Amino acid sequence: MANQAGQSRTEGIEVDAENQTRAQQQVTSAPSTDNVPPRGGFIDLHCHVLWGLDDGPRSPEESLDLCRTLVSDGVAVVAATCHQRGVFTRNRPDTIRRRAHELAEQLSLHQIPLEIHPSAEWLLDAQTVEQLSHLVPELLTLADRQKFALVEFPFQFPTYLSYVAETLAEHGLVGVLAHVEKYHQLLTNPGRLETLLDDGFVTQMNADSIAGRHGQAVMHACRSLIQRGLIHLVASDAHSVDRRPPMWSAAWDNVLRWTDPETAELLFRTNPQSLIAGTPPHLAKRMSWLDRFRKR
Ligand SMILES: [Fe+2]
């Protein structure tokens, strides 16, 4: 029951099989230039790969299947993300660290070349925000590095973002807002996203939205936000091989087509690496209207 509740809350955007198939067809080829950086070496800082703790994999076998898919999709490092708060109040930092350690042992046993870091995604609903300062020590930071915190909000977008940013800063943390494109208010209003960046948030977009799994309208809005230089990093937010797959390669090809190799590199490798290292990420340059028009 808890799993179902979590899944319906975090989906946010409807997905259908037709869109998924169309997305897979849309992204089968990379742009044909000689300077295209190689696919691979991706760092996935948002991926529900641990079994039995949230609405991700239900067994070690499902976790391993997802890890194999990540590797074949070019991922080398993954932050094993686990929901905390909301309906997942029993997930404590040590629980997540232990399960990540167990998965790392399984990866070694099965010779799956994937580096894994325990991590979490905090649901900051009104009740949690009220107690946030008190709760922070019970919440696991991004890749367990005590520098960044992956956060999500109820989809009725809240008004307390500045307060959250200030409270996190008091604890030496910077908020990374998960899947910004799932909030209608941000997807359709770049100005609102700029305010959020001014508040000090780092912005993460999901690979499957970029790949078109949630439909053309969402994909085009994602393209616009990326081309305007409002997104710091891409991550999968994958939950399983079939229900919510990673789709890294598809997203990589689209971002290369929409922007340039430097921007793709920044969103898929450089900025995620910075967050793991505990250093600030950078935004890509904003493309001119003419360049955006040419790359529609
Ligand atoms: Fe997530």
Tab-separated table of C-alpha atoms and ligand atoms in Angstrom:
chain	number	residue	atom	x	y	z
A	1	MET	CA	0.000	0.000	0.000
A	2	ALA	CA	2.794	2.418	0.935
A	3	ASN	CA	4.545	1.686	-2.344
A	4	GLN	CA	1.460	2.475	-4.380
A	5	ALA	CA	0.910	5.738	-2.540
A	6	GLY	CA	4.487	6.812	-3.122
A	7	GLN	CA	4.404	5.916	-6.769
A	8	SER	CA	1.256	7.846	-7.540
A	9	ARG	CA	2.630	10.908	-5.707
A	10	THR	CA	5.956	10.908	-7.481
A	11	GLU	CA	4.692	10.180	-10.982
A	12	GLY	CA	3.266	13.694	-11.432
A	13	ILE	CA	2.994	13.366	-15.211
A	14	GLU	CA	0.945	10.762	-16.978
A	15	VAL	CA	2.845	8.238	-19.060
A	16	ASP	CA	1.423	5.919	-21.633
A	17	ALA	CA	2.906	3.114	-23.670
A	18	GLU	CA	2.484	5.047	-26.909
A	19	ASN	CA	4.588	7.944	-25.632
A	20	GLN	CA	7.268	5.579	-24.369
A	21	THR	CA	7.491	3.827	-27.723
A	22	ARG	CA	7.537	7.146	-29.570
A	23	ALA	CA	10.275	8.398	-27.249
A	24	GLN	CA	12.408	5.361	-27.963
A	25	GLN	CA	11.929	5.929	-31.711
A	26	GLN	CA	12.723	9.649	-31.461
A	27	VAL	CA	16.178	9.258	-29.989
A	28	THR	CA	17.806	6.375	-31.737
A	29	SER	CA	20.503	8.411	-33.458
A	30	ALA	CA	22.976	10.992	-32.200
A	31	PRO	CA	23.635	14.171	-34.187
A	32	SER	CA	26.107	13.602	-36.976
A	33	THR	CA	29.072	15.820	-36.130
A	34	ASP	CA	32.701	14.868	-35.707
A	35	ASN	CA	32.955	16.560	-32.314
A	36	VAL	CA	30.286	14.586	-30.506
A	37	PRO	CA	31.641	13.495	-27.121
A	38	PRO	CA	31.409	9.781	-26.429
A	39	ARG	CA	28.287	8.437	-24.755
A	40	GLY	CA	28.975	6.930	-21.323
A	41	GLY	CA	30.646	7.767	-18.043
A	42	PHE	CA	27.342	9.243	-16.883
A	43	ILE	CA	26.795	10.012	-13.196
A	44	ASP	CA	23.218	9.396	-12.081
A	45	LEU	CA	22.510	11.348	-8.899
A	46	HIS	CA	18.830	10.420	-8.643
A	47	CYS	CA	17.973	6.751	-9.068
A	48	HIS	CA	15.805	4.538	-6.859
A	49	VAL	CA	17.937	1.440	-7.178
A	50	LEU	CA	17.773	-0.007	-3.649
A	51	TRP	CA	15.337	-2.850	-3.104
A	52	GLY	CA	12.619	-3.037	-0.481
A	53	LEU	CA	12.813	0.484	0.954
A	54	ASP	CA	10.590	2.676	-1.217
A	55	ASP	CA	8.684	2.431	-4.513
A	56	GLY	CA	11.780	1.249	-6.390
A	57	PRO	CA	12.883	-2.379	-6.905
A	58	ARG	CA	11.095	-5.005	-4.814
A	59	SER	CA	13.915	-7.587	-4.683
A	60	PRO	CA	17.714	-7.852	-5.040
A	61	GLU	CA	17.129	-9.333	-8.509
A	62	GLU	CA	15.132	-6.271	-9.608
A	63	SER	CA	17.876	-4.006	-8.239
A	64	LEU	CA	20.518	-5.910	-10.184
A	65	ASP	CA	18.421	-5.786	-13.364
A	66	LEU	CA	18.142	-2.016	-13.000
A	67	CYS	CA	21.897	-1.737	-12.375
A	68	ARG	CA	22.653	-3.775	-15.509
A	69	THR	CA	20.368	-1.465	-17.503
A	70	LEU	CA	22.101	1.608	-16.072
A	71	VAL	CA	25.507	0.249	-17.073
A	72	SER	CA	24.350	-0.650	-20.572
A	73	ASP	CA	22.864	2.858	-20.816
A	74	GLY	CA	26.267	4.427	-20.067
A	75	VAL	CA	26.046	5.064	-16.316
A	76	ALA	CA	29.261	4.564	-14.321
A	77	VAL	CA	28.298	6.077	-10.955
A	78	VAL	CA	24.928	6.089	-9.219
A	79	ALA	CA	23.597	7.789	-6.103
A	80	ALA	CA	21.328	5.056	-4.738
A	81	THR	CA	18.393	7.301	-3.902
A	82	CYS	CA	15.751	6.361	-1.352
A	83	HIS	CA	12.618	8.324	-0.530
A	84	GLN	CA	12.542	9.853	2.938
A	85	ARG	CA	9.502	11.470	4.614
A	86	GLY	CA	5.976	11.406	3.185
A	87	VAL	CA	4.848	7.774	3.417
A	88	PHE	CA	8.468	6.613	3.840
A	89	THR	CA	9.126	7.784	7.382
A	90	ARG	CA	10.894	4.564	8.393
A	91	ASN	CA	13.866	5.074	6.069
A	92	ARG	CA	16.720	6.322	8.259
A	93	PRO	CA	20.243	7.180	7.026
A	94	ASP	CA	21.768	4.015	8.461
A	95	THR	CA	19.042	1.846	6.876
A	96	ILE	CA	19.854	3.322	3.466
A	97	ARG	CA	23.623	3.063	3.978
A	98	ARG	CA	23.303	-0.612	4.941
A	99	ARG	CA	21.175	-1.465	1.897
A	100	ALA	CA	23.558	0.439	-0.409
A	101	HIS	CA	26.439	-1.550	1.054
A	102	GLU	CA	24.530	-4.801	0.434
A	103	LEU	CA	23.863	-3.776	-3.157
A	104	ALA	CA	27.544	-2.871	-3.670
A	105	GLU	CA	28.447	-6.385	-2.506
A	106	GLN	CA	25.964	-7.881	-4.970
A	107	LEU	CA	27.364	-5.724	-7.787
A	108	SER	CA	30.859	-6.965	-7.015
A	109	LEU	CA	29.658	-10.574	-6.833
A	110	HIS	CA	27.965	-10.301	-10.234
A	111	GLN	CA	30.809	-8.252	-11.757
A	112	ILE	CA	28.582	-5.292	-12.625
A	113	PRO	CA	30.847	-2.216	-12.967
A	114	LEU	CA	28.788	0.416	-11.175
A	115	GLU	CA	30.038	2.696	-8.375
A	116	ILE	CA	27.343	3.255	-5.782
A	117	HIS	CA	26.767	5.940	-3.121
A	118	PRO	CA	23.950	5.924	-0.538
A	119	SER	CA	21.589	8.839	-1.071
A	120	ALA	CA	18.049	10.081	-0.463
A	121	GLU	CA	15.263	12.270	-1.811
A	122	TRP	CA	13.458	14.301	0.823
A	123	LEU	CA	9.762	15.083	0.417
A	124	LEU	CA	9.363	18.561	1.864
A	125	ASP	CA	5.642	18.826	2.505
A	126	ALA	CA	4.304	21.505	4.835
A	127	GLN	CA	4.532	19.265	7.893
A	128	THR	CA	8.171	18.334	7.218
A	129	VAL	CA	9.170	21.917	6.458
A	130	GLU	CA	7.696	23.034	9.779
A	131	GLN	CA	10.158	20.721	11.549
A	132	LEU	CA	12.923	20.889	8.942
A	133	SER	CA	15.682	22.290	11.117
A	134	HIS	CA	15.026	19.567	13.669
A	135	LEU	CA	14.722	16.818	10.995
A	136	VAL	CA	17.849	17.527	8.913
A	137	PRO	CA	20.110	15.266	11.018
A	138	GLU	CA	17.724	12.342	10.283
A	139	LEU	CA	17.890	12.853	6.524
A	140	LEU	CA	20.590	11.478	4.255
A	141	THR	CA	22.371	14.015	2.036
A	142	LEU	CA	23.140	13.613	-1.670
A	143	ALA	CA	25.662	10.772	-2.044
A	144	ASP	CA	26.099	11.055	1.762
A	145	ARG	CA	28.530	13.960	1.289
A	146	GLN	CA	26.918	16.520	3.675
A	147	LYS	CA	26.957	19.234	1.013
A	148	PHE	CA	23.787	18.939	-1.091
A	149	ALA	CA	20.265	17.656	-0.376
A	150	LEU	CA	17.988	16.239	-3.090
A	151	VAL	CA	14.506	17.589	-2.326
A	152	GLU	CA	11.038	17.405	-3.824
A	153	PHE	CA	7.839	19.256	-2.981
A	154	PRO	CA	4.150	18.397	-3.260
A	155	PHE	CA	3.033	19.003	-6.829
A	156	GLN	CA	0.844	21.861	-5.664
A	157	PHE	CA	3.976	23.997	-5.690
A	158	PRO	CA	4.722	25.612	-2.296
A	159	THR	CA	5.464	29.205	-1.355
A	160	TYR	CA	8.083	28.397	1.280
A	161	LEU	CA	11.111	27.878	-0.996
A	162	SER	CA	13.168	30.777	0.382
A	163	TYR	CA	12.609	29.501	3.899
A	164	VAL	CA	13.749	26.005	2.867
A	165	ALA	CA	16.885	27.390	1.203
A	166	GLU	CA	17.739	29.420	4.319
A	167	THR	CA	17.126	26.504	6.671
A	168	LEU	CA	19.289	24.185	4.585
A	169	ALA	CA	22.030	26.830	4.477
A	170	GLU	CA	21.998	26.983	8.284
A	171	HIS	CA	22.979	23.308	8.167
A	172	GLY	CA	25.653	23.912	5.524
A	173	LEU	CA	23.505	22.399	2.761
A	174	VAL	CA	22.342	23.452	-0.701
A	175	GLY	CA	19.025	22.125	-2.036
A	176	VAL	CA	18.906	20.241	-5.330
A	177	LEU	CA	15.338	20.393	-6.632
A	178	ALA	CA	14.461	17.022	-8.166
A	179	HIS	CA	12.626	16.767	-11.509
A	180	VAL	CA	11.844	20.488	-11.910
A	181	GLU	CA	9.817	19.719	-15.037
A	182	LYS	CA	7.189	17.840	-13.025
A	183	TYR	CA	5.942	21.107	-11.516
A	184	HIS	CA	3.594	22.733	-13.985
A	185	GLN	CA	4.358	26.163	-12.486
A	186	LEU	CA	8.067	25.737	-13.314
A	187	LEU	CA	7.671	23.944	-16.628
A	188	THR	CA	5.602	26.755	-18.104
A	189	ASN	CA	7.178	29.726	-16.346
A	190	PRO	CA	10.952	30.112	-16.760
A	191	GLY	CA	10.815	33.265	-14.602
A	192	ARG	CA	9.684	31.187	-11.637
A	193	LEU	CA	12.627	28.863	-12.206
A	194	GLU	CA	14.984	31.852	-12.268
A	195	THR	CA	13.648	32.912	-8.862
A	196	LEU	CA	14.334	29.442	-7.555
A	197	LEU	CA	17.906	29.629	-8.875
A	198	ASP	CA	18.272	33.031	-7.197
A	199	ASP	CA	17.227	31.377	-3.929
A	200	GLY	CA	20.268	29.134	-4.345
A	201	PHE	CA	18.669	25.886	-5.509
A	202	VAL	CA	20.377	23.527	-7.940
A	203	THR	CA	18.014	22.255	-10.661
A	204	GLN	CA	17.722	18.619	-11.789
A	205	MET	CA	15.688	17.383	-14.778
A	206	ASN	CA	14.653	13.782	-15.447
A	207	ALA	CA	16.120	11.913	-18.423
A	208	ASP	CA	12.803	10.299	-19.406
A	209	SER	CA	11.094	13.703	-19.677
A	210	ILE	CA	13.879	14.882	-21.996
A	211	ALA	CA	13.549	11.656	-23.981
A	212	GLY	CA	9.844	12.259	-24.591
A	213	ARG	CA	8.369	9.540	-22.387
A	214	HIS	CA	5.861	12.019	-20.950
A	215	GLY	CA	4.774	13.384	-24.325
A	216	GLN	CA	5.776	16.034	-26.835
A	217	ALA	CA	4.586	19.050	-24.831
A	218	VAL	CA	6.702	18.155	-21.798
A	219	MET	CA	9.700	17.302	-23.989
A	220	HIS	CA	9.514	20.634	-25.822
A	221	ALA	CA	9.193	22.536	-22.534
A	222	CYS	CA	12.255	20.664	-21.225
A	223	ARG	CA	14.152	21.650	-24.356
A	224	SER	CA	13.252	25.298	-23.785
A	225	LEU	CA	14.428	25.291	-20.142
A	226	ILE	CA	17.717	23.596	-21.078
A	227	GLN	CA	18.341	25.970	-23.987
A	228	ARG	CA	17.684	28.943	-21.687
A	229	GLY	CA	20.458	27.726	-19.359
A	230	LEU	CA	18.170	27.040	-16.382
A	231	ILE	CA	19.098	23.407	-15.668
A	232	HIS	CA	22.195	22.185	-13.809
A	233	LEU	CA	22.018	18.437	-14.261
A	234	VAL	CA	20.174	15.464	-15.704
A	235	ALA	CA	19.407	12.328	-13.676
A	236	SER	CA	17.220	9.311	-14.350
A	237	ASP	CA	14.849	9.108	-11.324
A	238	ALA	CA	14.537	5.498	-12.516
A	239	HIS	CA	12.580	3.082	-10.316
A	240	SER	CA	12.741	-0.149	-12.339
A	241	VAL	CA	13.630	-1.531	-15.745
A	242	ASP	CA	10.056	-1.522	-17.010
A	243	ARG	CA	7.892	0.795	-14.879
A	244	ARG	CA	10.240	3.802	-14.873
A	245	PRO	CA	13.390	3.028	-16.892
A	246	PRO	CA	16.566	5.166	-16.929
A	247	MET	CA	16.569	6.373	-20.604
A	248	TRP	CA	20.022	8.002	-20.344
A	249	SER	CA	21.125	7.434	-23.939
A	250	ALA	CA	17.881	8.814	-25.337
A	251	ALA	CA	18.149	11.951	-23.216
A	252	TRP	CA	21.836	12.417	-24.094
A	253	ASP	CA	21.081	12.290	-27.814
A	254	ASN	CA	18.288	14.840	-27.502
A	255	VAL	CA	20.357	17.300	-25.443
A	256	LEU	CA	23.192	17.026	-27.963
A	257	ARG	CA	20.730	17.744	-30.756
A	258	TRP	CA	19.165	20.720	-28.912
A	259	THR	CA	22.347	22.361	-27.620
A	260	ASP	CA	26.064	21.617	-28.066
A	261	PRO	CA	28.629	19.094	-26.745
A	262	GLU	CA	29.765	21.458	-23.941
A	263	THR	CA	26.249	21.765	-22.521
A	264	ALA	CA	25.634	18.017	-22.737
A	265	GLU	CA	28.931	17.365	-20.996
A	266	LEU	CA	28.026	19.834	-18.240
A	267	LEU	CA	24.564	18.378	-17.574
A	268	PHE	CA	25.450	14.691	-17.778
A	269	ARG	CA	28.967	14.476	-16.354
A	270	THR	CA	30.678	17.655	-15.108
A	271	ASN	CA	27.979	19.037	-12.811
A	272	PRO	CA	27.040	15.646	-11.299
A	273	GLN	CA	30.746	15.105	-10.622
A	274	SER	CA	30.924	18.538	-8.944
A	275	LEU	CA	28.033	17.669	-6.632
A	276	ILE	CA	29.696	14.425	-5.594
A	277	ALA	CA	32.903	16.375	-4.949
A	278	GLY	CA	30.933	18.917	-2.898
A	279	THR	CA	31.675	21.856	-5.212
A	280	PRO	CA	29.125	24.214	-6.832
A	281	PRO	CA	27.781	23.295	-10.282
A	282	HIS	CA	27.520	25.777	-13.160
A	283	LEU	CA	24.731	26.712	-15.543
A	284	ALA	CA	25.232	26.403	-19.289
A	285	LYS	CA	25.148	29.581	-21.342
A	286	ARG	CA	21.703	30.747	-22.448
A	287	MET	CA	21.190	30.203	-26.171
A	288	SER	CA	20.065	33.140	-28.295
A	289	TRP	CA	16.528	33.222	-29.667
A	290	LEU	CA	17.909	32.559	-33.161
A	291	ASP	CA	19.904	29.516	-32.021
A	292	ARG	CA	16.878	28.187	-30.137
A	293	PHE	CA	14.774	28.645	-33.267
A	294	ARG	CA	17.353	26.787	-35.393
A	295	LYS	CA	17.481	23.852	-32.945
A	296	ARG	CA	13.732	23.327	-32.520
B	1	FE	FE	12.783	10.277	-7.144
